[in-house]
Short mmCIF file of C-alpha atoms and ligand atoms in Angstrom, two decimals:
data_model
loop_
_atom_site.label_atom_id
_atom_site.label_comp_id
_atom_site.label_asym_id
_atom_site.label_seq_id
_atom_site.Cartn_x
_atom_site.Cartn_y
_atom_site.Cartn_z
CA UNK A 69 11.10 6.58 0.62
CA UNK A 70 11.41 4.77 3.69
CA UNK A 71 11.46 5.80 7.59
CA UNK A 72 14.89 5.75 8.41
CA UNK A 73 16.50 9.56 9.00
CA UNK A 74 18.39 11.97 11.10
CA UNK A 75 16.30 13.71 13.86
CA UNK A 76 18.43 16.25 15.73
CA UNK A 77 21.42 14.86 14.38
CA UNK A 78 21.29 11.19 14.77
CA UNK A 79 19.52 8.47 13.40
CA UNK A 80 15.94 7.18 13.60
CA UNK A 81 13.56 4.10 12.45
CA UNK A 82 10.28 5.47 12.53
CA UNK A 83 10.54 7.24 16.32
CA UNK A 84 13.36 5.24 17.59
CA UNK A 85 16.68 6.50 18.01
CA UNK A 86 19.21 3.68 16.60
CA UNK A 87 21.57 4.01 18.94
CA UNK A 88 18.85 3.30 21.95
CA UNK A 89 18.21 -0.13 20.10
CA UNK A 90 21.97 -0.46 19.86
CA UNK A 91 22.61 -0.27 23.51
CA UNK A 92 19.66 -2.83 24.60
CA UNK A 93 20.28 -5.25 22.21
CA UNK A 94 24.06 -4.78 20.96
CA UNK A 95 25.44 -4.40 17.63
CA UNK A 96 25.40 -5.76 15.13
CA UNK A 97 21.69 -6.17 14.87
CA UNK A 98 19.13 -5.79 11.74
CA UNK A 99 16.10 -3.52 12.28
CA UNK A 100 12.87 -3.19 9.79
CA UNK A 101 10.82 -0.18 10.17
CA UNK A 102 6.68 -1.38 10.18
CA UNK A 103 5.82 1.30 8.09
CA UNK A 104 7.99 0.97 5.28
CA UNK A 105 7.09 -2.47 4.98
CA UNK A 106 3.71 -1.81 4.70
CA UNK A 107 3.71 1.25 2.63
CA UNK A 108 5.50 -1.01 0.12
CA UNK A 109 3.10 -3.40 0.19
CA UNK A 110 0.72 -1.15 -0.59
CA UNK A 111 2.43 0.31 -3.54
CA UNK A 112 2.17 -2.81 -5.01
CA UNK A 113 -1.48 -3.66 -4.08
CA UNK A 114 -2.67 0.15 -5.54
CA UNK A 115 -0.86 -0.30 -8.64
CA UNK A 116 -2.89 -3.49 -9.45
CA UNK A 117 -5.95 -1.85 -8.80
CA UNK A 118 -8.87 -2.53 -10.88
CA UNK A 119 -7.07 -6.01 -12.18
CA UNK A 120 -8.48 -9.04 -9.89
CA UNK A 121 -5.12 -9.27 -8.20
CA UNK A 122 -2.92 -10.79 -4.95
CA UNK A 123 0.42 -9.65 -3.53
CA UNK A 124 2.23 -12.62 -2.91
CA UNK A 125 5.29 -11.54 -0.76
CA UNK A 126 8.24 -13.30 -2.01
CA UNK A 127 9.56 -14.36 1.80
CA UNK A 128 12.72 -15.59 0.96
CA UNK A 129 13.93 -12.02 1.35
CA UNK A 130 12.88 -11.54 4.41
CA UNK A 131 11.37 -14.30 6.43
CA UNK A 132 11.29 -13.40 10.33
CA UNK A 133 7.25 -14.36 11.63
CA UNK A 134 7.25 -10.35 13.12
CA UNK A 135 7.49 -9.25 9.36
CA UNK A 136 5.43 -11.85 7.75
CA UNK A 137 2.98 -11.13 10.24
CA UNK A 138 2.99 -7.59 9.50
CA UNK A 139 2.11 -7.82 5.75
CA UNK A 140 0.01 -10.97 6.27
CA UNK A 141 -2.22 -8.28 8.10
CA UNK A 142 -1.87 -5.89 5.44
CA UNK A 143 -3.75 -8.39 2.89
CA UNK A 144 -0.41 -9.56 1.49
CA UNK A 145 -0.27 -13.61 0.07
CA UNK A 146 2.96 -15.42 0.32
CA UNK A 147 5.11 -16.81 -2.34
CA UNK A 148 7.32 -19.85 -0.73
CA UNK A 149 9.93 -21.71 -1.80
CA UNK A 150 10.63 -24.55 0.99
CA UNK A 151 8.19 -26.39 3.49
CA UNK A 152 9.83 -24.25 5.67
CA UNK A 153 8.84 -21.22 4.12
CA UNK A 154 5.26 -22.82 3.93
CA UNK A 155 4.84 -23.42 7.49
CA UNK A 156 6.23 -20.12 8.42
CA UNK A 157 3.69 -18.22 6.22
CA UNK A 158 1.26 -20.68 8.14
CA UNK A 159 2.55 -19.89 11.55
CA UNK A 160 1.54 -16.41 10.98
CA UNK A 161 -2.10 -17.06 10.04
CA UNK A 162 -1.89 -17.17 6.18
CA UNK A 163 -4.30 -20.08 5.04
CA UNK A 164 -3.08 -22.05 2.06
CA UNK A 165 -5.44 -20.47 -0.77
CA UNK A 166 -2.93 -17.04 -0.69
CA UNK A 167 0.15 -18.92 -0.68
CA UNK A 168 2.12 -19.95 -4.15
CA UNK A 169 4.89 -22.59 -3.76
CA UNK A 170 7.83 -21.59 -6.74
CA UNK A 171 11.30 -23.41 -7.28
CA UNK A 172 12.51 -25.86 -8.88
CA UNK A 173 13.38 -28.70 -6.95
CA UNK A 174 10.20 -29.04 -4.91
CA UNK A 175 10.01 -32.58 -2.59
CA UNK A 176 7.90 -35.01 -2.39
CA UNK A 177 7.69 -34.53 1.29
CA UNK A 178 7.27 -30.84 0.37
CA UNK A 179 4.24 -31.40 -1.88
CA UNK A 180 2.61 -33.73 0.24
CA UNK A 181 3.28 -31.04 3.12
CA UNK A 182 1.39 -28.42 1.56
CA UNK A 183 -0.91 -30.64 -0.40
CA UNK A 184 -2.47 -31.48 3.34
CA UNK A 185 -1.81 -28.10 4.70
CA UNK A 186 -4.01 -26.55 1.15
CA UNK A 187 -1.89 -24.37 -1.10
CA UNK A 188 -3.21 -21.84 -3.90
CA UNK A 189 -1.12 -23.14 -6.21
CA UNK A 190 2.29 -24.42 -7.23
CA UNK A 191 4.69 -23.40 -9.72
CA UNK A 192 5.97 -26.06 -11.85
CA UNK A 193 9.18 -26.55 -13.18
CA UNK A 194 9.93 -29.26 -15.13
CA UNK A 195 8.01 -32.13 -16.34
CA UNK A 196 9.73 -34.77 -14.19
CA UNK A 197 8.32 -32.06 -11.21
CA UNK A 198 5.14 -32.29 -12.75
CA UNK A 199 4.95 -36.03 -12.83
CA UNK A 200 6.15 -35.87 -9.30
CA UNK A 201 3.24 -33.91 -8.19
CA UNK A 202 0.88 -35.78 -10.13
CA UNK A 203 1.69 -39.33 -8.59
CA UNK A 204 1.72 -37.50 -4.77
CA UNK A 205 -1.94 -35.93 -5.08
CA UNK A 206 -3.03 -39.40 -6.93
CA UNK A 207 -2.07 -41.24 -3.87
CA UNK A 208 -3.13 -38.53 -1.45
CA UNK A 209 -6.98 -37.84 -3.49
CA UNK A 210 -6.50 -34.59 -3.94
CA UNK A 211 -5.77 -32.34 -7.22
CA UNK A 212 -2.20 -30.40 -7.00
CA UNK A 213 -3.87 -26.77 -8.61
CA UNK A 214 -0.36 -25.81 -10.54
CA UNK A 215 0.87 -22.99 -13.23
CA UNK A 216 3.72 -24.25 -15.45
CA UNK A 217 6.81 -21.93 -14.80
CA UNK A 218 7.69 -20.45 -18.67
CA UNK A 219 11.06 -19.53 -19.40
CA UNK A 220 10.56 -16.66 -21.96
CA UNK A 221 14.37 -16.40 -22.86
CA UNK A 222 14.27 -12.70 -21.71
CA UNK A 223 17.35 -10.53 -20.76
CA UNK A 224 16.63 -9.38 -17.51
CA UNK A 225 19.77 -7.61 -17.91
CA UNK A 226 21.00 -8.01 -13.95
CA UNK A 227 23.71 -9.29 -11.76
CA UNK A 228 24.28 -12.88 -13.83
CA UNK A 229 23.72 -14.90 -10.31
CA UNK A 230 19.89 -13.35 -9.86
CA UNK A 231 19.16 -13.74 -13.84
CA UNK A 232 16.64 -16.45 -14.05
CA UNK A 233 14.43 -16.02 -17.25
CA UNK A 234 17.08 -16.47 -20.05
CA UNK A 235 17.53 -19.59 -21.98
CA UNK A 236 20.66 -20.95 -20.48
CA UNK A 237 19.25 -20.77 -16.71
CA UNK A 238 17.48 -23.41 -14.86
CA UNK A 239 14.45 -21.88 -14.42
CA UNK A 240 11.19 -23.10 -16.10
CA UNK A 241 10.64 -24.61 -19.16
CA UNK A 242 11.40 -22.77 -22.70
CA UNK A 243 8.44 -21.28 -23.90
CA UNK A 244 8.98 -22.58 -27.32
CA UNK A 245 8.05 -26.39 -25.88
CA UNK A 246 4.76 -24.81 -23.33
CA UNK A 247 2.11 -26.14 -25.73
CA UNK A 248 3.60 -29.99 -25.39
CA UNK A 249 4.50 -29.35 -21.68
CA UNK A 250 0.90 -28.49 -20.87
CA UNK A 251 -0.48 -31.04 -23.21
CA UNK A 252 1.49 -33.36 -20.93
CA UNK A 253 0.13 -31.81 -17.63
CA UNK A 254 -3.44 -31.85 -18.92
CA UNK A 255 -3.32 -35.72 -19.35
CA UNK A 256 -1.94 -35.99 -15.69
CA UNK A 257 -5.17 -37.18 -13.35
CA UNK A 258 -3.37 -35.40 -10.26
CA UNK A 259 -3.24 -31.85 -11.99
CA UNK A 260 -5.37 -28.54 -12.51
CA UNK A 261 -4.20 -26.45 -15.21
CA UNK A 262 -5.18 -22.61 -13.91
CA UNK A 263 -2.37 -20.63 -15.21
CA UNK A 264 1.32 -19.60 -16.22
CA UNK A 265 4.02 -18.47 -14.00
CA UNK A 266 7.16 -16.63 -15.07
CA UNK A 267 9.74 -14.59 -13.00
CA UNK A 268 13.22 -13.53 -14.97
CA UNK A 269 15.16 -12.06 -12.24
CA UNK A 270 16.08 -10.04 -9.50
CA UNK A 271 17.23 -6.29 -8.69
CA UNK A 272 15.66 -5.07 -12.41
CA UNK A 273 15.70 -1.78 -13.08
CA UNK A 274 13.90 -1.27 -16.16
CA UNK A 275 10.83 -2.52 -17.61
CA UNK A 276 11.71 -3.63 -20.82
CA UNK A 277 12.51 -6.80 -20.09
CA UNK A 278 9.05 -7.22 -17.92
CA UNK A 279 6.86 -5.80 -21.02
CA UNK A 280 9.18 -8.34 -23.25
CA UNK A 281 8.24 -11.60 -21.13
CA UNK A 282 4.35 -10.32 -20.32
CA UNK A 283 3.87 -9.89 -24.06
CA UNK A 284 5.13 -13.27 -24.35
CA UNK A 285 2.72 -14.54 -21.68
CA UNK A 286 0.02 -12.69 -23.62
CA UNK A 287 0.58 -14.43 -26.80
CA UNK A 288 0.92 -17.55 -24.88
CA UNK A 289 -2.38 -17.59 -23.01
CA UNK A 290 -4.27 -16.91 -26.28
CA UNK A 291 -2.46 -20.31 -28.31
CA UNK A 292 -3.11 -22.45 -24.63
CA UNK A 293 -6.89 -21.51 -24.70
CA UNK A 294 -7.19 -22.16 -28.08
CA UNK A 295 -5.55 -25.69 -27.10
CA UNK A 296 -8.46 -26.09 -24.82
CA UNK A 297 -6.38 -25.43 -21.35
CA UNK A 298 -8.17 -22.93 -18.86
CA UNK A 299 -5.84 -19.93 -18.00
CA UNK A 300 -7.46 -18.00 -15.22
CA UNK A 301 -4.26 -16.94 -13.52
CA UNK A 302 -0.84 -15.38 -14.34
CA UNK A 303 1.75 -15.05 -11.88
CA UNK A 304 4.22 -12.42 -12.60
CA UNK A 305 6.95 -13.00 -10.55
CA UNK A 306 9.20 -10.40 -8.87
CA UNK A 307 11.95 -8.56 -9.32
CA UNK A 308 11.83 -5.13 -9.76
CA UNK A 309 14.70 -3.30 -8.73
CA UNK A 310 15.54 -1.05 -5.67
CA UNK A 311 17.73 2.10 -5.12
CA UNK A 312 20.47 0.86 -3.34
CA UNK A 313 22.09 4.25 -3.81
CA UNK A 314 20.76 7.91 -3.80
CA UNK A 315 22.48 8.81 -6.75
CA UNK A 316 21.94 6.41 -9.70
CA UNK A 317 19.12 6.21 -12.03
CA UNK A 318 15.88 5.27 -10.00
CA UNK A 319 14.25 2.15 -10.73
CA UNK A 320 10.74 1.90 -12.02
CA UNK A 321 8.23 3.01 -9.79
CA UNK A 322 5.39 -0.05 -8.76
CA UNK A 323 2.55 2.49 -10.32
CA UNK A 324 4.56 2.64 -13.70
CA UNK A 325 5.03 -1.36 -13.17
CA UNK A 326 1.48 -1.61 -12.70
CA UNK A 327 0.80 0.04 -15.73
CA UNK A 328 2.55 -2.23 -17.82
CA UNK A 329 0.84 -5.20 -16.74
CA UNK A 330 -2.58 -3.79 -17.16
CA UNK A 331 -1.14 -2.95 -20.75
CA UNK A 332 0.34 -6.26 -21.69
CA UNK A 333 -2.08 -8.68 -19.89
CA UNK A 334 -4.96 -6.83 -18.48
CA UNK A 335 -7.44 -7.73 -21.51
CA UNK A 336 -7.10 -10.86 -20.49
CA UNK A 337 -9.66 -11.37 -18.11
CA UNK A 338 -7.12 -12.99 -15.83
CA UNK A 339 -6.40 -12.89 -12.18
CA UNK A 340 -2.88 -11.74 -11.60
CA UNK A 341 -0.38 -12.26 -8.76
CA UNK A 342 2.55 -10.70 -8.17
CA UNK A 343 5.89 -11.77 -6.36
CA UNK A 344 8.25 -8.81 -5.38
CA UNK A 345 10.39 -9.54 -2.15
CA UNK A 346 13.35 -6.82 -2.43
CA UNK A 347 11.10 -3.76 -3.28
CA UNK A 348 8.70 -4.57 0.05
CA UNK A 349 11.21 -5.42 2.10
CA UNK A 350 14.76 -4.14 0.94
CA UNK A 351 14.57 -0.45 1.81
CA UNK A 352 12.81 -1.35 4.91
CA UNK A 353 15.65 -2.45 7.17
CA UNK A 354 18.95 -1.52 8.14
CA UNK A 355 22.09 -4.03 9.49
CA UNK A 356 23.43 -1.53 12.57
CA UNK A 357 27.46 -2.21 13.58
CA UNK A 358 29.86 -0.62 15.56
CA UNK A 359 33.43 -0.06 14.77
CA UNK A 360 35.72 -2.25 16.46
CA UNK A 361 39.14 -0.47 15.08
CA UNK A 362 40.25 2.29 12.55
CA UNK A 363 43.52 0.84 11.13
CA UNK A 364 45.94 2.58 9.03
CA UNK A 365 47.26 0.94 6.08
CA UNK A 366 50.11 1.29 4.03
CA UNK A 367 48.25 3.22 1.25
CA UNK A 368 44.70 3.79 3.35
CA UNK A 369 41.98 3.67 6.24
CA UNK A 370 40.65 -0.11 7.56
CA UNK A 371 37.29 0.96 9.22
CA UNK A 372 37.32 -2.50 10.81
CA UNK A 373 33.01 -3.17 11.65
CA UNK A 374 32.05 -5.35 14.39
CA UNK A 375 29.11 -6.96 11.27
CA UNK A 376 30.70 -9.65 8.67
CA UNK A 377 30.38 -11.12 5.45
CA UNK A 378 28.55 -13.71 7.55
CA UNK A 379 25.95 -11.13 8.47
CA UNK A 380 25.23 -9.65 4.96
CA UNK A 381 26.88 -11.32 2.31
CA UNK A 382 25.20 -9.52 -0.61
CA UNK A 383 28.55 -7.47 -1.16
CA UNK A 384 30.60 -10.72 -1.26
CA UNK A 385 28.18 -12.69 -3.23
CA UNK A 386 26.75 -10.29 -5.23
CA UNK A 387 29.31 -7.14 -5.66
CA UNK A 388 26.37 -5.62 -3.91
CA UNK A 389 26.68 -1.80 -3.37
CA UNK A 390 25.31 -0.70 0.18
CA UNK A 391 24.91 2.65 1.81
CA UNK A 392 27.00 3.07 5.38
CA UNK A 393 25.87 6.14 7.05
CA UNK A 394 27.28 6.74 10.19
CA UNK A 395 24.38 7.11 13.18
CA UNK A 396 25.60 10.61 14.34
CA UNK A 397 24.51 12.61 11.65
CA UNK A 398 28.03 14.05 10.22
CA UNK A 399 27.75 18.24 10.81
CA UNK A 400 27.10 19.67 7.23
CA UNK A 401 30.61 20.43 5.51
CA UNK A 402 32.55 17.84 7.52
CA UNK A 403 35.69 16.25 5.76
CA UNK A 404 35.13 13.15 3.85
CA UNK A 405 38.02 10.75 4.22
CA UNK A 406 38.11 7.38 2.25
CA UNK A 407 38.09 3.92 3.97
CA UNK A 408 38.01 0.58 2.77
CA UNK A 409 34.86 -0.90 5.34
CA UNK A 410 35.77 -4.38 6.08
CA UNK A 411 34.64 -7.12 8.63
CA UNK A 412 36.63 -9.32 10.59
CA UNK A 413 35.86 -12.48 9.31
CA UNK A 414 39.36 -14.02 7.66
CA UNK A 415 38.60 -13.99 4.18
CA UNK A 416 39.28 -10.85 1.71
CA UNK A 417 36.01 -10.95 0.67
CA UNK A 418 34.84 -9.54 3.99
CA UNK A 419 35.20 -6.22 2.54
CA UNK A 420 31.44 -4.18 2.50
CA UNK A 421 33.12 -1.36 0.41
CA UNK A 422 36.50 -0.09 -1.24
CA UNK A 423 37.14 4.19 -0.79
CA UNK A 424 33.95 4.47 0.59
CA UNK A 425 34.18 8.43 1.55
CA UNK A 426 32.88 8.70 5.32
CA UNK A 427 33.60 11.72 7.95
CA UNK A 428 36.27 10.29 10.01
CA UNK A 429 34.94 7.77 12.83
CA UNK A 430 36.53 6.62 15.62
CA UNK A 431 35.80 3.43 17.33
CA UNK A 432 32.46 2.33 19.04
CA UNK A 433 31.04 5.21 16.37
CA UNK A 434 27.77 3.22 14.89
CA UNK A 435 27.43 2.98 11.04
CA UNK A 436 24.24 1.73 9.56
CA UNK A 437 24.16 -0.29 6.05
CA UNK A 438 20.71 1.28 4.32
CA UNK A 439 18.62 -1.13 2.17
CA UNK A 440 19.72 -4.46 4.17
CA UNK A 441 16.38 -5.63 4.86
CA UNK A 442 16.20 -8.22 1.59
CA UNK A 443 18.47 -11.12 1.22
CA UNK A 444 20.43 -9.65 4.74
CA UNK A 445 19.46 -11.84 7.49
CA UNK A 446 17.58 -14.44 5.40
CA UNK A 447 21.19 -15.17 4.13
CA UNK A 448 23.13 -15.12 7.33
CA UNK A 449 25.59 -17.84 8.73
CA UNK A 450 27.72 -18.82 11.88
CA UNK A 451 30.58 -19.02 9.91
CA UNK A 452 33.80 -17.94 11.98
CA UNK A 453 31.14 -19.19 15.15
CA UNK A 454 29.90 -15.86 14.71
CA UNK A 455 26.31 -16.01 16.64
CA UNK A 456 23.39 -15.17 14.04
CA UNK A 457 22.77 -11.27 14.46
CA UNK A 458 19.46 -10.15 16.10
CA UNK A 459 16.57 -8.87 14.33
CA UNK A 460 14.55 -5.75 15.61
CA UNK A 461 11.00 -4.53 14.43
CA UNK A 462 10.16 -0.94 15.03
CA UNK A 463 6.61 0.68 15.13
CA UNK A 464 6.50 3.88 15.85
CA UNK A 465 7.91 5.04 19.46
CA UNK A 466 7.92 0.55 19.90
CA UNK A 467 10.55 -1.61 19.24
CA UNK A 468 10.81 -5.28 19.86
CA UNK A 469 14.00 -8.07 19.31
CA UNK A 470 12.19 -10.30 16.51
CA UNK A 471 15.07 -12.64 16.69
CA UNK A 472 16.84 -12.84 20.03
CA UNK A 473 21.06 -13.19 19.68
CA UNK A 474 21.69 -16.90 20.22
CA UNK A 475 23.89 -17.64 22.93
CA UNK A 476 27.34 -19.46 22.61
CA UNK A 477 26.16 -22.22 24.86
CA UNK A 478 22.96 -22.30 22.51
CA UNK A 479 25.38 -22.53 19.70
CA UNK A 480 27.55 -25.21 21.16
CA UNK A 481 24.68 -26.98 22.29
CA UNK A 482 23.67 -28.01 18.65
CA UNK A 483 26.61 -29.98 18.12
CA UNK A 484 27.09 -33.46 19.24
CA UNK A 485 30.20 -35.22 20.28
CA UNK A 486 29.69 -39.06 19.36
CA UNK A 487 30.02 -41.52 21.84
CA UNK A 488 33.32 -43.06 20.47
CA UNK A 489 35.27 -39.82 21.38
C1 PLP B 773 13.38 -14.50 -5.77
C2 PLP B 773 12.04 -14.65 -6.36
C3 PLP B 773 11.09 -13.64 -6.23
C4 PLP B 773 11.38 -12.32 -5.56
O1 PLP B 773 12.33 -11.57 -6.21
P1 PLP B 773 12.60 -10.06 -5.78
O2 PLP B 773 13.67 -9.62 -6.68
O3 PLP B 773 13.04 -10.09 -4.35
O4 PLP B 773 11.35 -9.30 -5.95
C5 PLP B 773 9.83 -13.86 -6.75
N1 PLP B 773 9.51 -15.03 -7.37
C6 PLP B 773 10.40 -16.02 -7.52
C7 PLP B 773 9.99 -17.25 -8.21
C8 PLP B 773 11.69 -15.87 -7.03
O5 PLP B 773 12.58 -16.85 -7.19
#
C-alpha cells in the first residue's frame, strides 16, 4: 500500500494534488510521500520484533538528506556504500554506531573517513580488503569492527545485473573458504571479528532463496564459534522484492520475511540487521512528466514524455516494468489505446514501455511512473545536458522541493575551459 491515489478524479500524494506540485515546480519532477516511507520502515522494524535487531536503510536507493532524515527519525540505521553515502547519513544526524559500510571496493581514504567519523561496522569483501583495513586502523590506533561478506552460492533467481550471492559474482567470499578467511582476519591486529554479512540480490520475490542462504549462515556461525571467533551479529542484507505491477504475484510480505529469519537464525542469540532499500523506499515515490507530443507512427502511438532514460533508467538498464497512470483519473469504461511511452533522449533505449494500453492523452496531459522512488533519482544523469530532475517530499497537506532543478548556467558553470583555448 502506499499514499498515492485518485481523489475526485485526479491524483494525490498523501493530501497533495500532483498536478499543484507540477505547476510550482515543473515536470518532470520525483515526489516521495512521508508516510509511505515510514510505514515501510516500520514493516520492517515490527517484523523483527522480539530479535535484538536494526533497520539499516540501504541509501543507495534513495539518498536525498529530506528522506534520510525522515527514517533516521523513525529509528532507522544506514547501510552505505561510499564516503559519500557515509557523510550523508552523517549530515542527517545518524552517529556512526547505526551505520554499516558494504561493497566491495572500499578506499583507503574511505576507511580512514569513517574510521575517524566511528562506524558500526564494515562489511568485508575480500581478503586483500581486509588487509587493507587492517594496516589503516594499525596506523590510525583504532580497531576496524568488520563482518566478512559470505557468498553462499544461492540463486536469488532475479534480473542477472542485481544477482549478487551466486558463485560466479563478485560479491563476498565463497562460503566454502569462510573458516580460512576468518582465520586470516582473526590474526590481523587492526580487526574485530563480530559477525557475518551476506546479501544475494535485489527485487526477490520469494523466500526460498533467503531461507537457503540464512540456513547457510546458521550452519556457518555454529563451525566459526566452534573455531573460537565471536559471532554476535548477522547482517542480512536486502532485497526483497516489490510490486511493480498490480497484477502479478505479490512478493513476500516483511512479516512473512520476518518469520523466516526468526526461523533460520533466531536461536542464535544474535543481533540481526537488516538492509532493504527498494521495499522502504520503492513504492514510496513517483517520477511525474508531461507529454510533450502524441506522434503517430507507421504501425502505432509515440506518447513522446517530457522525463528520459536519463531520469529513470531502470527500464533501459534493467527491462524494468513501471506503472504510467495518467494524473486525471481516466472516467471508468474509457477506451484503452496502446502507445509505445518513449523519452526524447536520442537513443532507442529511451523507451519506458512498448503497447502500454493508456486512455488516449493529449499533450501537456501528466502521467505519473508508480514505484520510482528506488534506484530513480539516485541513478539519474545530465546526459543529453538534460538538468537533474527535482525531488519533492510530501507530508500531508505540505510539500517541499528536496532537490531544487539546477539551472543551465549552474550546469555550465561546472565545466572549465583551459587556459590554452
Ligand atoms: C543494494 C544492496 C542492498 C539493498 O537492496 P534492495 O534490493 O534495495 O533492498 C542491501 N545491501 C547491500 C549490500 C546492497 O548492495
Amino acid at each position: 500500500m502506499d499514499h498515492f491515489l485518485y481523489r475526485d478524479g485526479a491524483l494525490f500524494a498523501e493530501d497533495v494534488a500532483v498536478s499543484e506540485i507540477a505547476a510550482a515546480v515543473g515536470t518532470p519532477f520525483y515526489v516521495y510521500s512521508t508516510a509511505t516511507l515510514t510505514r515501510h520502515f516500520r514493516l520492517f522494524d515490527d517484523a523483527l520484533d522480539g530479535l535484538p535487531h536494526l533497520v539499516c536503510f540501504a541509501m543507495k536507493s534513495c539518498s536525498n538528506l529530506a528522506v534520510l532524515k525522515v527514517l533516521a527519525g523513525a529509528g532507522a540505521g544506514m547501510d552505505v556504500v561510499s564516503g559519500g553515502e557515509y557523510l550523508r547519513a552523517r549530515a542527517v544526524g545518524v552517529p556512526g554506531e547505526r551505520i554499516v559500510f558494504s561493497g566491495v571496493g572500499k578506499t583507503e581514504e574511505e576507511m580512514r573517513l569513517t574510521l575517524a567519523g566511528g562506524i558500526r561496522q564494515f562489511n568485508v569483501e575480500s581478503e586483500p580488503e581486509m588487509r587493507r583495513l587492517s594496516a589503516v586502523a594499525t596506523a590510525m590506533g583504532v580497531v576496524a569492527p568488520i563482518t566478512v561478506r559470505v557468498n553462499p552460492d544461492v540463486d536469488a533467481k532475479t534480473h542477472a545485473k542485481i544477482a549478487t550471492g551466486k558463485s560466479e559474482n563478485k560479491f563476498g567470499i565463497p562460503i566454502a573458504r569462510a573458516r580460512e578467511v576468518y582465520a586470516m582476519a582473526a590474526a590481523l591486529p587492526g580487526l574485530k571479528i563480530i559477525g557475518i554479512d551476506v546479501h544475494i540480490g535485489s527485487q526477490l520475490t520469494e523466500l526460498a532463496p533467503f531461507e537457503a542462504a540464512y540456513q547457510k549462515v546458521a550452519e556457518l556461525t555454529e563451525v566459526l564459534r566452534a573455531d573460537g571467533h565471536e559471532i554476535s551479529r548477522l547482517d542480512l542484507g536486502g532485497g526483497l522484492g516489490i510490486p511493480y505491477t498490480r497484477s502479478n504475484d505479490a512478493p513476500p510480505l516483511p512479516t512473512e520475511y520476518g518469520d523466516l529469519i526468526k526461523r533460520t537464525v533466531g536461536h542464535l542469540g544474535c543481533e540481526v540487521e537488516i538492509e532493504p532499500g527498494r521495499l522502504i523506499s520503492g513504492n514510496a515515490g513517483l517520477m511525474v512528466s508531461k507529454v510533450v507530443y502524441v506522434k503517430e507512427g507507421a504501425d502505432r502511438q509515440f506518447l513522446i514524455l517530457d522525463g528520459a532514460m536519463n531520469d529513470l533508467i531502470r527500464p533501459a538498464m534493467y527491462d524494468a516494468w513501471h506503472d504510467i497512470v495518467p494524473v486525471i483519473e481516466p472516467a471508468p469504461g474509457a477506451e484503452q489505446v496502446a502507445f509505445d511511452i518513449v523519452g526524447p533522449v536520442c537513443e532507442s533505449g529511451d523507451t519506458f514501455a512498448k503497447g502500454r494500453l493508456m486512455p488516449q492523452l493529449g499533450e501537456d496531459a501528466l502521467v505519473a511512473f508508480r514505484s520510482a522512488g528506488a534506484y530513480g533519482a539516485v541513478m539519474a544523469s545530465e546526459y543529453n545536458s538534460r538538468p537533474l530532475i527535482p525531488e519533492v517530499l510530501v507530508h500531508g497537506d505540505q510539500f517541499a522541493v528536496i532537490r531544487a532543478r539546477p539551472t543551465f548556467d549552474e550546469m555550465l558553470s561546472r565545466d572549465t575551459i583551459p587556459s590554452w583555448l
